[in-house]
Structures are given as C-alpha cells and as structure tokens.
C-alpha cells in the first residue's frame, strides 16, 4: 500500500496529548513522550504504553467505531437499515448494497484501519527487542509482554474488520519501513486468518484476566476479550465467505477445526464466571455504555472508548443513531440515522421479551420534550440514547462519550452453543443451557415461558439464528452472521416475503392495525419496557393495540393524532423503491463484500477490485 494508506511513523505524540476526565477511562490520560524514536519509546514502560494507546486510537472517532464502522458497515440486515434515500456515494449506498468505489464513507475507514495495522506492526516489532522485554526486571517483562499481547490483538481486530468487509485484503505483518513493497497484492484471507488466530493464541497467554489488571476496565483488551475475539474470528474462518476465485460463497472443508477453536475459547471464558458473566438486566448493558456503570457482571468484555468531544476520538452514538429527539426539545437534536425493518418489531414476544423495547425506538421525543409513538416505518434503533448521557441540551454538540460494545458475554454463550451443536451434530445439555441463559435474561419475570428449545441439530441452529437476531439488534453483528452462515440472500428474500405479508395484514400479521391513535405523554426516563407500556394510545395498552385491528380509519378520535402503522409500510417504500427499498441493490455472490476504494486501486496497482464492481 502507498504511504497515503499506511503511515510509517509511530505518531505517539498525537495520542499522548489527549486526556479525559472520566475515571473509568483514566488509562487514556497520558503525558506525551518527548520523542517518537523507537530506541527511546520502547525502553520505557510509560512510553510503550503511550505507543499502545496510539494503536487503540485507530479504533476511535468518526472513521472508526465512533460512527462509520459501527453504524454503517453492518447495514442492512433483517434488523435495521440506514434512514434516508439512496445515493451510491454515501451511507445509504452502503445500506442498500449499492455503494460505489468512490464512497467516502468506505474510503476513510479503510485508511484508518490500515493505519491501525501499521501502528500495531511497529509495536510488535520493537517491543520484543527492547531491553525491558529481554533483560528487564520480572515486573517490567510482565508489563512489556502484556503490551505485546495487546498490540497483537489490536492488529487482529483491524485485519478482521478489513477482511469481513473487503475479503482478500493486502496484509502485512511488518512495519511498512521493513516491507518488501508498499504495494501489496490481495492476500488469501484464510492465510491471514490463520496468522491472526496464531497471534491471538500468543496474546491470550501474555495478557491477564480482567481481575489481574482492573485499571483496564473494559476499554483495553484482557484475556477474556482476547479469547472471545479469537472465537469470533475462528467462526468467521470456518464459516462461509465470498471467494475471489470462484465468485461464490464457500466454506472450507476443515471448518470444524475452527468451530473447535471457538468452542474451546468460549468454554474457557464460561469457566471463569468471576471475570465475565451475564448482566442480569439487559437494559443496563447499554446504559453502561453511556457513562454510569451498571455492569458489575462485566458482560461488556471490550468496548471502544469514546472521549474528547471531537471527531477523532469521540463517538456520534446517540446523535447519529438511536432514539430520535426533536431539536426544539430540552434534549436538543439527536438520533434517527437508523430505522428498524418494520417486521423486526414483530419478531419479539411482545409481552415477555424485554429486548424489543430496549432495541427498537418505538417512540420519539417531540418539540415539547414529550414522547409519542413512531410510525411502524420510522422506528429507530434504541440502544443508544442521548437522554442516557450527561449533555447540554442547548448546545450543538454531536459527541457524548458513548462507547461502542465490541464484545459481550452473551455473544460468548451463543457462540459456544452454536459451535457445540455443529461439532456434536446436536446440542449438548451445556449448549442448551447457554442458549436458555440468554433467553431467560430476556424473559426476566417470565423465565418459565421461554421458547421451547429444539434438541436436533437443524432445529437448534434455527433457534440460534433467531436468538442472535433478537439479542444483538443494532450492534452491527447480524449482517456478518448471515454472511458466515450463507443465509444473507435467503434471509433477505424471507424478509421481503414477511414485509408483503405485513402490508397485506395476513399470516403472522393478521390483526395488525392500519393506524394507531396517540397522544403525547411524559418522557419518564425510566425503563424502556415501562416507557412503551405508558404510551398514550387509543384502545388499550400498547401491546394489545399493536395486534388489534382498531378503528381502521384515518380519522383519529378526539384528542388523538393518527399514526400510520401497517399503512405506513408499502410495497414501494419498503421493498421496491430505488430510494428506500430493502437491500434493493443486493446481488448474491457479489455484494457480500464492499468495493475497494478507487483511490486505493489507483495508488496500488497490485490490488484487484472485488468481483461485481
């Protein structure tokens, strides 16, 4: 790659000068070292730490998981899509699988990910050659080994993000100054994955569990998170992907080898429940991302920290996406960048599963700072909310220090259950328990009413597919699950069939009303389930209204406002519209991957554009 795409300097000072006052992110509050010379930096544990922070920095900001990678790359799936009308050169082109190679929402993250690889490569080269690492005190060697483990893990995360979005990307495991060429060709992803898995195996032996380094919190990689990432990458390595040679979705013949890696890693994490476990309250997992920590179980295993109130290191979570706030409200403008697929609302058990009202923005906040129900076509994602943060509603701020959840213990449980079922040909009792543990948390108060668990391989896998849809909605996971299962095309077709049934009011959607009638109500800032339950709707409690025909007329009863419900969803706007149709430009065996940025191909003529672009 050209130096425009990979930086060969260490750039420690750029991140060392950054600071944050929030105590839970205090590891970021560092003094800048006086020089970026490797001979100096890696002979000091403090400066080496600053260099590692410089690598973490490449996860942050608008072009990292603070905005584009987190809220754009994972759309669309059968949970959420991007709001607005299609353009090939912006975020909507990504969501509708019609992005062009000059799409800047792809280009800038592509560059930042490679910048992260380069920074990690420099640390990985120089840490093992430092005197602190080779002949230092036992304490210094332990610290330096930990930093090496973090650098190896971060490089794997950057490369994983590149591979799952672009496929056979150029990959270098040395600093650009040592590379034979800066213009690397596409590399078979399996070869890169295998190196990453080996690196992560080394890293997990170098980095302690969370309890061994509590000052890291969940903002730096510890052993559990490294193991979880290794499991995730192993499932990707053993799953389906679009192959550049055959132009078809394939998985390797030895895929069970990689499922076994995922199984072992997840089991080890599950056997260390004092380090990570399931938060008993689903909603508190996401409130913890907004500031106040409500996660004593440490379900959040790794988060991308957001800080600094700027586009480089903070996030726009809760401003770009999440619950929609009218700009005239006391909360100020926020939310609305993502919309729920209308049928997703009806995937949840309405009266038992608490995740629906956390995951989906059923209501919006009006100009009078009150809540009112959205239309069925205009619901947002709900796990990110400006109102869960400390903010100045009168300011024009777009950054609120909301973190991105990269890995949760719930994912470990479900990865374990999936791997167990695949390896054994049917789920073991432990796999069933892992699935049901996630379900029982979702059905808090109704644990005995969770869905019946199939005990055959195919049926259990179908349950896993459904459970991951419900558990991780809006977290940028679903699209990549569907790809590695080779289900993305069939699930898109299934979603269109469901949308047509919803439009017609048939099948599972018989009784869904054409309209609901609503009044503004007080925004209680309470639990999500109660916020939805206390919406003021004509005809009874909201969950009953959502499945009752109602009056069936557009004229609202006195005092109420008509909100289009089933009538808000049409064949045009939801399915066939060239502006808003669901995944309209998706083509199987082509659009599972993004196009390489045009500028990268111009600079590096050794690279080959992905098939179909």
Coordinates of C-alpha atoms in Angstrom, one line a residue:
X1 CA 0.0 0.0 0.0
X2 CA 1.1 3.6 -0.6
X3 CA 2.2 5.8 2.3
X4 CA -1.1 7.6 1.9
X5 CA -2.7 4.4 3.2
X6 CA -0.1 3.1 5.7
X7 CA 1.7 5.6 7.9
X8 CA 5.3 4.6 8.7
X9 CA 5.7 6.9 11.6
X10 CA 4.8 6.0 15.2
X11 CA 2.8 9.2 15.9
X12 CA 2.8 8.7 19.6
X13 CA 2.5 12.3 20.4
X14 CA -0.8 12.7 18.6
X15 CA -2.5 10.4 21.1
X16 CA -0.3 11.1 24.1
X17 CA -1.5 14.7 24.3
X18 CA -5.2 13.5 24.6
X19 CA -6.8 13.2 28.0
X20 CA -10.1 12.5 29.6
X21 CA -11.5 13.3 33.0
X22 CA -13.9 10.3 33.4
X23 CA -12.2 8.0 35.9
X24 CA -13.3 4.8 34.1
X25 CA -11.2 5.8 31.1
X26 CA -8.3 7.1 33.1
X27 CA -5.8 4.9 31.2
X28 CA -6.1 7.3 28.3
X29 CA -4.9 10.2 30.4
X30 CA -1.2 10.2 29.4
X31 CA 1.7 12.6 29.1
X32 CA 3.2 12.7 25.7
X33 CA 6.7 11.2 25.4
X34 CA 9.3 13.7 24.2
X35 CA 10.3 11.7 21.1
X36 CA 8.8 9.1 18.9
X37 CA 12.1 7.3 18.2
X38 CA 11.7 3.6 18.7
X39 CA 15.0 3.4 20.5
X40 CA 13.6 5.7 23.2
X41 CA 9.9 4.8 23.2
X42 CA 10.3 1.1 23.8
X43 CA 12.9 1.4 26.5
X44 CA 10.3 3.0 28.8
X45 CA 7.1 1.2 30.0
X46 CA 5.3 4.6 30.2
X47 CA 6.2 5.4 26.6
X48 CA 5.5 1.9 25.4
X49 CA 2.1 2.3 27.0
X50 CA 1.6 5.6 25.1
X51 CA 2.5 3.8 21.9
X52 CA -0.1 1.1 22.6
X53 CA -2.7 3.8 23.3
X54 CA -1.8 5.2 19.9
X55 CA -2.9 1.9 18.4
X56 CA -6.1 1.9 20.3
X57 CA -6.7 5.3 18.9
X58 CA -7.3 3.9 15.5
X59 CA -10.5 2.3 16.8
X60 CA -12.0 5.6 17.7
X61 CA -13.7 8.5 16.1
X62 CA -15.9 9.2 13.0
X63 CA -13.9 6.8 10.8
X64 CA -13.8 4.1 13.4
X65 CA -16.3 2.6 15.7
X66 CA -17.4 6.0 16.8
X67 CA -19.6 6.3 13.8
X68 CA -19.0 4.8 10.3
X69 CA -17.7 1.3 11.1
X70 CA -20.2 0.8 13.9
X71 CA -23.4 2.3 12.4
X72 CA -22.9 2.0 8.6
X73 CA -20.9 -1.1 7.8
X74 CA -23.3 -3.6 9.4
X75 CA -26.3 -2.4 7.5
X76 CA -28.6 -3.6 6.2
X77 CA -29.7 -6.9 7.7
X78 CA -33.1 -8.2 8.8
X79 CA -32.9 -5.9 11.9
X80 CA -32.0 -2.4 10.8
X81 CA -31.2 -0.2 7.8
X82 CA -30.0 3.3 7.2
X83 CA -32.6 6.0 7.1
X84 CA -33.0 8.4 4.1
X85 CA -32.8 8.0 0.4
X86 CA -30.2 6.1 -1.7
X87 CA -27.0 7.5 -3.1
X88 CA -24.2 5.3 -4.2
X89 CA -21.6 7.7 -2.7
X90 CA -22.8 7.9 0.9
X91 CA -24.1 5.9 3.8
X92 CA -27.3 5.0 2.1
X93 CA -25.4 3.3 -0.7
X94 CA -23.8 1.0 1.9
X95 CA -27.1 0.1 3.5
X96 CA -28.7 -0.7 0.1
X97 CA -25.7 -2.7 -1.2
X98 CA -25.2 -0.2 -4.0
X99 CA -22.0 1.6 -2.8
X100 CA -19.6 2.8 -5.4
X101 CA -15.8 2.7 -5.2
X102 CA -15.7 6.4 -4.5
X103 CA -17.9 6.2 -1.5
X104 CA -16.1 8.3 1.2
X105 CA -17.9 6.5 4.0
X106 CA -15.9 3.5 2.9
X107 CA -12.6 5.1 1.9
X108 CA -11.8 6.9 5.2
X109 CA -12.4 3.9 7.5
X110 CA -10.4 1.8 5.1
X111 CA -7.4 4.1 5.5
X112 CA -7.8 4.3 9.3
X113 CA -7.9 0.5 9.7
X114 CA -4.6 0.2 7.8
X115 CA -3.2 3.0 9.9
X116 CA -4.0 0.8 12.9
X117 CA -2.3 -2.2 11.4
X118 CA 0.8 -0.1 10.8
X119 CA 0.9 1.2 14.3
X120 CA 0.4 -2.2 15.7
X121 CA 3.2 -3.6 13.5
X122 CA 5.7 -1.1 14.8
X123 CA 4.9 -2.1 18.4
X124 CA 5.0 -5.8 17.6
X125 CA 8.5 -5.3 16.0
X126 CA 10.1 -3.2 18.7
X127 CA 8.7 -4.4 22.0
X128 CA 10.3 -7.9 21.9
X129 CA 13.7 -6.3 21.0
X130 CA 13.7 -3.8 23.9
X131 CA 16.0 -4.4 26.9
X132 CA 12.9 -4.2 29.2
X133 CA 11.4 -7.2 27.4
X134 CA 14.6 -9.2 27.1
X135 CA 16.6 -8.5 30.3
X136 CA 14.5 -6.2 32.4
X137 CA 13.1 -6.9 35.8
X138 CA 10.4 -9.6 36.1
X139 CA 7.8 -6.8 36.6
X140 CA 9.0 -4.9 33.5
X141 CA 9.0 -8.0 31.4
X142 CA 5.4 -8.8 32.5
X143 CA 4.3 -5.4 31.6
X144 CA 6.0 -5.4 28.2
X145 CA 4.6 -8.8 27.4
X146 CA 1.2 -7.5 28.2
X147 CA 1.7 -4.6 25.8
X148 CA 2.9 -7.0 23.1
X149 CA -0.3 -9.1 23.6
X150 CA -2.5 -6.0 23.2
X151 CA -0.7 -5.0 20.0
X152 CA -1.1 -8.5 18.5
X153 CA -4.8 -8.4 19.4
X154 CA -5.4 -4.9 18.0
X155 CA -3.8 -5.9 14.8
X156 CA -6.0 -8.9 14.6
X157 CA -9.1 -6.7 15.2
X158 CA -8.1 -4.2 12.4
X159 CA -7.4 -7.0 9.9
X160 CA -10.6 -8.8 10.9
X161 CA -12.6 -5.7 10.1
X162 CA -10.9 -5.3 6.8
X163 CA -11.4 -9.0 5.8
X164 CA -15.0 -9.2 6.7
X165 CA -15.8 -6.1 4.6
X166 CA -13.4 -6.4 1.7
X167 CA -12.3 -10.1 1.6
X168 CA -8.8 -10.9 0.4
X169 CA -7.2 -7.6 1.5
X170 CA -3.4 -6.8 1.3
X171 CA -1.9 -7.8 4.6
X172 CA 1.5 -7.1 6.0
X173 CA 2.8 -8.3 9.4
X174 CA 5.8 -6.0 9.5
X175 CA 6.1 -2.2 9.6
X176 CA 6.0 -0.6 6.2
X177 CA 9.6 0.5 6.5
X178 CA 10.6 -3.2 6.5
X179 CA 8.2 -4.4 3.9
X180 CA 9.5 -5.6 0.5
X181 CA 6.9 -3.4 -1.2
X182 CA 4.4 -0.8 -0.2
X183 CA 2.2 -2.0 -2.9
X184 CA 1.0 -5.3 -1.6
X185 CA -1.3 -7.6 -3.6
X186 CA -4.5 -9.1 -2.3
X187 CA -3.8 -12.0 0.1
X188 CA -5.9 -15.1 0.6
X189 CA -7.9 -14.3 3.7
X190 CA -7.5 -17.9 5.0
X191 CA -3.8 -17.3 5.2
X192 CA -4.3 -14.0 7.0
X193 CA -6.9 -15.5 9.4
X194 CA -4.5 -18.3 10.3
X195 CA -1.8 -15.9 11.3
X196 CA -4.3 -13.8 13.3
X197 CA -5.5 -16.9 15.2
X198 CA -1.9 -17.9 16.0
X199 CA -1.2 -14.3 17.1
X200 CA -4.3 -14.3 19.4
X201 CA -3.3 -17.6 20.9
X202 CA 0.0 -16.0 21.8
X203 CA -1.6 -12.8 23.1
X204 CA -4.0 -14.6 25.4
X205 CA -1.0 -16.1 27.2
X206 CA 0.6 -12.7 27.6
X207 CA -2.4 -10.7 28.9
X208 CA -4.0 -11.4 32.3
X209 CA -7.7 -11.8 33.0
X210 CA -9.7 -8.7 33.9
X211 CA -9.2 -9.2 37.6
X212 CA -5.4 -9.1 37.2
X213 CA -5.4 -5.6 35.8
X214 CA -8.6 -3.9 37.0
X215 CA -7.5 -0.4 35.8
X216 CA -8.1 -1.5 32.3
X217 CA -11.8 -1.9 32.8
X218 CA -13.4 -3.0 29.5
X219 CA -11.6 -0.3 27.5
X220 CA -8.5 -2.4 26.8
X221 CA -8.1 -6.0 25.9
X222 CA -7.7 -8.5 28.7
X223 CA -7.6 -12.3 28.4
X224 CA -11.3 -12.9 28.3
X225 CA -11.8 -10.4 25.5
X226 CA -8.9 -11.8 23.5
X227 CA -10.3 -15.3 23.8
X228 CA -13.7 -14.0 22.7
X229 CA -12.2 -12.3 19.7
X230 CA -10.3 -15.4 18.8
X231 CA -13.6 -17.4 18.9
X232 CA -15.3 -14.8 16.7
X233 CA -12.5 -14.9 14.2
X234 CA -12.4 -18.7 14.2
X235 CA -16.1 -18.9 13.4
X236 CA -15.5 -16.5 10.5
X237 CA -12.6 -18.6 9.3
X238 CA -14.7 -21.7 9.5
X239 CA -17.8 -20.0 8.0
X240 CA -18.9 -19.1 4.5
X241 CA -17.4 -16.2 2.6
X242 CA -17.4 -14.8 -0.9
X243 CA -14.3 -16.3 -2.6
X244 CA -12.5 -14.2 -5.1
X245 CA -11.6 -17.2 -7.3
X246 CA -14.9 -18.9 -7.7
X247 CA -17.1 -15.8 -7.1
X248 CA -19.3 -18.0 -4.9
X249 CA -20.0 -18.3 -1.2
X250 CA -17.9 -21.2 0.2
X251 CA -16.7 -22.6 3.5
X252 CA -13.6 -24.7 4.0
X253 CA -13.7 -28.5 4.2
X254 CA -12.0 -28.4 7.5
X255 CA -14.4 -25.9 9.0
X256 CA -15.0 -28.0 12.1
X257 CA -11.3 -27.3 13.1
X258 CA -12.2 -23.7 13.6
X259 CA -15.5 -24.4 15.3
X260 CA -13.5 -26.4 17.8
X261 CA -11.3 -23.3 18.4
X262 CA -14.3 -21.2 19.1
X263 CA -15.8 -23.9 21.4
X264 CA -12.6 -24.2 23.5
X265 CA -12.2 -20.4 23.8
X266 CA -15.8 -19.8 24.8
X267 CA -15.8 -22.7 27.3
X268 CA -12.7 -21.3 29.0
X269 CA -14.4 -17.9 29.3
X270 CA -17.6 -19.5 30.7
X271 CA -15.5 -21.5 33.2
X272 CA -14.2 -18.1 34.6
X273 CA -17.5 -16.5 35.6
X274 CA -15.8 -14.3 38.2
X275 CA -14.2 -12.5 35.3
X276 CA -17.2 -12.2 32.9
X277 CA -20.8 -13.2 33.2
X278 CA -24.3 -12.1 32.0
X279 CA -25.6 -8.8 33.4
X280 CA -28.9 -9.7 35.0
X281 CA -30.6 -6.7 33.4
X282 CA -30.4 -6.4 29.7
X283 CA -31.0 -2.7 29.5
X284 CA -28.2 -1.9 31.9
X285 CA -25.7 -3.3 29.5
X286 CA -26.4 -0.4 27.2
X287 CA -26.9 2.2 29.8
X288 CA -23.4 1.4 30.9
X289 CA -22.0 2.4 27.6
X290 CA -23.3 5.9 28.2
X291 CA -21.4 6.7 31.4
X292 CA -22.8 5.3 34.7
X293 CA -21.6 1.8 35.0
X294 CA -24.3 -0.7 35.7
X295 CA -22.4 -3.9 34.7
X296 CA -20.9 -5.5 37.8
X297 CA -21.0 -8.8 36.0
X298 CA -18.6 -7.4 33.3
X299 CA -20.7 -8.6 30.4
X300 CA -19.1 -5.8 28.4
X301 CA -15.8 -7.6 27.7
X302 CA -14.4 -5.0 25.3
X303 CA -15.7 -1.5 24.4
X304 CA -14.3 1.1 22.1
X305 CA -13.9 4.1 24.4
X306 CA -15.2 7.4 23.2
X307 CA -13.8 10.6 24.7
X308 CA -12.5 14.1 24.0
X309 CA -15.6 15.7 22.3
X310 CA -14.1 15.6 18.9
X311 CA -14.4 13.7 15.6
X312 CA -11.1 11.9 16.0
X313 CA -11.6 10.2 19.4
X314 CA -15.3 10.6 20.4
X315 CA -18.4 8.9 19.0
X316 CA -21.6 10.1 17.4
X317 CA -23.5 7.3 19.0
X318 CA -26.8 8.7 20.3
X319 CA -26.6 11.6 18.0
X320 CA -26.4 10.0 14.6
X321 CA -28.4 6.9 15.6
X322 CA -30.6 5.9 18.4
X323 CA -33.9 7.4 19.8
X324 CA -34.9 10.5 17.8
X325 CA -35.1 13.8 19.7
X326 CA -36.6 16.9 18.2
X327 CA -34.1 19.7 18.0
X328 CA -36.6 22.0 19.8
X329 CA -36.9 19.7 22.8
X330 CA -34.9 20.3 26.0
X331 CA -32.7 17.4 25.0
X332 CA -31.6 19.0 21.7
X333 CA -31.3 17.2 18.4
X334 CA -30.3 13.6 18.3
X335 CA -30.9 10.1 16.8
X336 CA -32.8 8.8 13.7
X337 CA -30.0 7.7 11.5
X338 CA -31.0 4.0 11.6
X339 CA -34.5 2.6 11.0
X340 CA -35.9 -0.8 12.2
X341 CA -37.1 -3.1 9.5
X342 CA -40.9 -3.0 10.2
X343 CA -41.1 -6.7 10.5
X344 CA -38.3 -6.8 13.1
X345 CA -40.7 -5.3 15.7
X346 CA -42.9 -8.4 15.4
X347 CA -40.0 -10.9 15.8
X348 CA -40.1 -10.4 19.6
X349 CA -42.6 -11.8 22.0
X350 CA -44.4 -8.6 22.8
X351 CA -45.4 -9.3 26.4
X352 CA -42.4 -11.4 27.6
X353 CA -39.2 -10.3 25.8
X354 CA -37.8 -7.1 27.3
X355 CA -35.3 -6.7 24.5
X356 CA -37.8 -5.3 22.0
X357 CA -38.3 -2.0 23.8
X358 CA -34.6 -1.6 24.5
X359 CA -33.5 -2.5 21.0
X360 CA -36.2 -0.6 19.0
X361 CA -37.0 3.1 19.3
X362 CA -40.8 2.6 19.4
X363 CA -41.2 6.3 20.4
X364 CA -39.6 9.6 19.6
X365 CA -39.3 12.8 21.7
X366 CA -41.3 15.8 20.4
X367 CA -40.6 19.5 20.3
X368 CA -42.4 19.7 23.7
X369 CA -40.0 17.2 25.2
X370 CA -42.7 14.5 25.5
X371 CA -42.8 11.1 23.9
X372 CA -45.1 9.9 21.2
X373 CA -45.1 6.7 19.2
X374 CA -43.4 6.5 15.8
X375 CA -44.9 5.1 12.7
X376 CA -44.1 1.5 12.0
X377 CA -41.9 2.5 9.1
X378 CA -40.0 5.1 11.1
X379 CA -38.8 3.3 14.2
X380 CA -35.2 3.7 15.1
X381 CA -32.6 1.7 17.0
X382 CA -32.9 2.2 20.7
X383 CA -29.7 1.0 22.4
X384 CA -28.1 4.5 22.1
X385 CA -29.9 7.4 23.6
X386 CA -28.8 11.0 24.2
X387 CA -31.0 11.1 27.2
X388 CA -28.9 8.4 28.9
X389 CA -25.9 10.7 28.8
X390 CA -24.8 13.9 30.6
X391 CA -25.3 16.6 28.0
X392 CA -26.2 20.2 27.4
X393 CA -29.4 20.2 25.5
X394 CA -29.0 23.8 24.4
X395 CA -25.6 23.1 22.7
X396 CA -25.0 21.9 19.2
X397 CA -22.7 19.0 20.4
X398 CA -22.8 15.8 18.4
X399 CA -20.5 13.8 20.7
X400 CA -21.5 12.5 24.1
X401 CA -18.7 10.0 25.0
X402 CA -20.9 6.9 24.3
X403 CA -18.8 3.7 23.9
X404 CA -19.3 1.0 21.3
X405 CA -19.9 -2.6 22.5
X406 CA -17.3 -4.7 20.6
X407 CA -17.8 -7.9 22.6
X408 CA -20.4 -9.1 25.2
X409 CA -20.5 -12.2 27.3
X410 CA -23.9 -13.0 25.7
X411 CA -22.1 -13.5 22.4
X412 CA -19.7 -15.9 24.1
X413 CA -22.7 -18.0 25.3
X414 CA -24.3 -18.1 21.9
X415 CA -21.0 -18.8 20.0
X416 CA -20.4 -21.7 22.4
X417 CA -23.9 -23.1 21.8
X418 CA -23.5 -22.8 18.1
X419 CA -20.1 -24.4 18.0
X420 CA -21.2 -27.2 20.3
X421 CA -24.2 -28.0 18.1
X422 CA -22.1 -28.0 14.9
X423 CA -19.3 -30.2 16.3
X424 CA -21.5 -32.8 18.0
X425 CA -24.4 -33.0 15.5
X426 CA -26.9 -32.0 18.1
X427 CA -26.8 -29.6 21.1
X428 CA -25.4 -30.9 24.4
X429 CA -27.1 -30.1 27.7
X430 CA -24.4 -27.4 28.2
X431 CA -25.3 -25.8 24.8
X432 CA -28.9 -25.8 25.6
X433 CA -28.2 -24.2 29.0
X434 CA -26.1 -21.5 27.3
X435 CA -28.9 -20.6 24.9
X436 CA -31.5 -20.6 27.6
X437 CA -29.4 -18.4 29.9
X438 CA -29.6 -15.7 27.3
X439 CA -33.3 -16.3 26.7
X440 CA -34.1 -16.3 30.5
X441 CA -32.4 -12.9 30.9
X442 CA -34.6 -11.6 28.0
X443 CA -37.7 -13.1 29.6
X444 CA -37.0 -11.7 33.1
X445 CA -40.0 -12.4 35.3
X446 CA -41.3 -14.9 32.7
X447 CA -38.4 -17.3 32.7
X448 CA -40.6 -20.4 32.5
X449 CA -42.1 -19.1 29.3
X450 CA -39.1 -19.0 27.1
X451 CA -39.4 -20.7 23.7
X452 CA -39.1 -24.4 23.5
X453 CA -35.6 -25.5 22.7
X454 CA -35.2 -28.0 19.8
X455 CA -32.8 -30.8 20.5
X456 CA -31.9 -31.7 16.9
X457 CA -29.1 -30.1 15.1
X458 CA -31.1 -28.2 12.4
X459 CA -33.8 -27.1 14.8
X460 CA -31.2 -25.9 17.4
X461 CA -29.3 -24.0 14.7
X462 CA -32.5 -22.2 13.7
X463 CA -33.0 -21.2 17.3
X464 CA -29.5 -19.8 17.4
X465 CA -30.2 -17.8 14.2
X466 CA -33.3 -16.4 15.7
X467 CA -31.8 -15.7 19.1
X468 CA -28.9 -13.8 17.7
X469 CA -31.3 -11.6 15.7
X470 CA -33.1 -10.7 18.9
X471 CA -30.1 -10.4 21.2
X472 CA -27.8 -8.2 19.1
X473 CA -30.1 -6.0 17.1
X474 CA -28.4 -2.7 16.2
X475 CA -25.0 -3.8 17.3
X476 CA -23.5 -4.4 13.8
X477 CA -23.4 -8.2 14.2
X478 CA -26.4 -9.6 12.2
X479 CA -25.1 -8.9 8.7
X480 CA -21.9 -10.7 9.3
X481 CA -23.7 -13.6 11.0
X482 CA -25.9 -14.0 7.9
X483 CA -22.8 -14.0 5.6
X484 CA -20.8 -16.6 7.6
X485 CA -23.9 -18.8 7.7
X486 CA -24.5 -18.2 3.9
X487 CA -28.0 -17.1 4.8
X488 CA -27.9 -13.5 3.7
X489 CA -29.6 -13.9 0.4
X490 CA -32.3 -16.3 1.7
X491 CA -33.0 -14.1 4.8
X492 CA -33.3 -11.0 2.6
X493 CA -35.9 -12.9 0.5
X494 CA -37.6 -14.1 3.7
X495 CA -37.8 -10.5 5.0
X496 CA -39.4 -9.3 1.7
X497 CA -42.0 -12.0 2.0
X498 CA -42.7 -11.0 5.6
X499 CA -42.9 -7.4 4.6
X500 CA -45.5 -8.2 1.9
X501 CA -47.5 -10.2 4.5
X502 CA -47.4 -7.3 6.8
X503 CA -48.6 -4.9 4.1
X504 CA -51.5 -7.3 3.3
X505 CA -52.2 -8.0 7.0
X506 CA -52.0 -11.7 6.5
X507 CA -50.4 -14.7 8.3
X508 CA -48.5 -13.7 11.4
X509 CA -49.6 -10.1 10.8
X510 CA -53.4 -10.7 10.8
X511 CA -54.8 -8.2 13.2
X512 CA -52.0 -5.7 12.9
X513 CA -53.8 -2.3 12.8
X514 CA -53.7 0.1 9.8
X515 CA -53.5 3.0 12.2
X516 CA -52.8 3.7 15.8
X517 CA -54.0 6.9 17.6
X518 CA -51.7 8.6 20.0
X519 CA -51.3 11.5 22.4
X520 CA -48.1 13.0 23.6
X521 CA -47.1 11.7 27.1
X522 CA -44.4 12.4 29.6
X523 CA -41.0 11.0 29.0
X524 CA -40.3 9.3 32.3
X525 CA -36.7 8.4 31.7
X526 CA -37.4 5.0 33.2
X527 CA -37.1 1.5 31.9
X528 CA -37.7 1.0 28.2
X529 CA -40.4 -1.5 28.8
X530 CA -42.3 0.9 31.0
X531 CA -41.8 3.8 28.6
X532 CA -43.5 1.8 25.9
X533 CA -46.2 0.5 28.2
X534 CA -47.1 4.0 29.3
X535 CA -47.5 5.4 25.7
X536 CA -50.9 7.0 25.5
X537 CA -52.7 5.0 22.7
X538 CA -56.4 4.9 22.0
X539 CA -57.9 1.4 22.5
X540 CA -55.9 0.0 25.4
X541 CA -52.4 -1.0 26.4
X542 CA -49.8 -0.6 23.6
X543 CA -49.1 -4.3 23.3
X544 CA -52.7 -5.0 22.7
X545 CA -53.1 -2.1 20.3
X546 CA -50.1 -3.4 18.2
X547 CA -52.0 -6.6 17.4
X548 CA -55.7 -5.4 17.3
X549 CA -57.4 -4.0 14.1
X550 CA -58.7 -1.0 16.0
X551 CA -60.9 1.5 14.2
X552 CA -59.3 1.0 10.8
X553 CA -59.9 4.7 9.7
X554 CA -57.5 7.5 9.2
X555 CA -59.6 10.0 11.3
X556 CA -58.4 10.0 14.9
X557 CA -60.7 10.1 17.9
X558 CA -61.0 13.5 19.6
X559 CA -57.8 14.4 21.3
X560 CA -55.6 11.9 19.5
X561 CA -53.3 12.1 16.5
X562 CA -53.3 9.4 13.8
X563 CA -50.1 7.5 13.3
X564 CA -49.8 5.3 10.3
X565 CA -49.0 1.8 11.4
X566 CA -49.5 -1.0 8.9
X567 CA -50.5 1.7 6.4
X568 CA -47.0 3.3 6.8
X569 CA -45.4 0.3 5.1
X570 CA -46.0 -0.1 1.3
X571 CA -44.6 -2.2 -1.5
X572 CA -42.8 0.8 -2.8
X573 CA -41.2 2.4 0.2
X574 CA -40.3 -0.8 2.0
X575 CA -39.4 -3.2 -0.9
X576 CA -39.1 -1.9 -4.5
X577 CA -38.3 1.8 -4.1
X578 CA -35.0 2.7 -5.7
X579 CA -34.5 5.2 -2.9
X580 CA -35.7 3.3 0.2
X581 CA -36.3 -0.3 -0.8
X582 CA -35.0 -3.1 1.4
X583 CA -31.4 -4.0 0.4
X584 CA -32.5 -3.3 -3.1
X585 CA -29.2 -3.5 -4.8
X586 CA -28.0 -6.7 -3.1
X587 CA -26.8 -9.4 -5.5
X588 CA -25.8 -12.8 -4.1
X589 CA -22.2 -13.8 -4.7
X590 CA -21.3 -10.2 -5.4
X591 CA -22.4 -7.7 -2.8
X592 CA -21.4 -9.6 0.3
X593 CA -18.2 -7.5 0.1
X594 CA -17.6 -3.8 -0.4
X595 CA -15.8 -2.4 -3.4
X596 CA -12.2 -1.4 -2.7
X597 CA -11.8 2.4 -2.7
X598 CA -11.0 3.8 -6.1
X599 CA -8.1 5.9 -4.7
X600 CA -6.5 2.8 -3.2
X601 CA -6.6 1.0 -6.5
X602 CA -5.1 4.0 -8.3
X603 CA -2.2 4.1 -5.8
X604 CA -1.7 0.4 -5.6
X605 CA -2.0 -1.2 -9.0
X606 CA -1.2 -4.7 -7.5
X607 CA -4.6 -4.8 -5.9
X608 CA -7.6 -6.3 -7.7
X609 CA -11.1 -4.9 -7.3
X610 CA -13.7 -7.2 -5.8
X611 CA -15.9 -9.1 -8.2
X612 CA -19.0 -7.2 -9.3
X613 CA -17.7 -3.7 -9.0

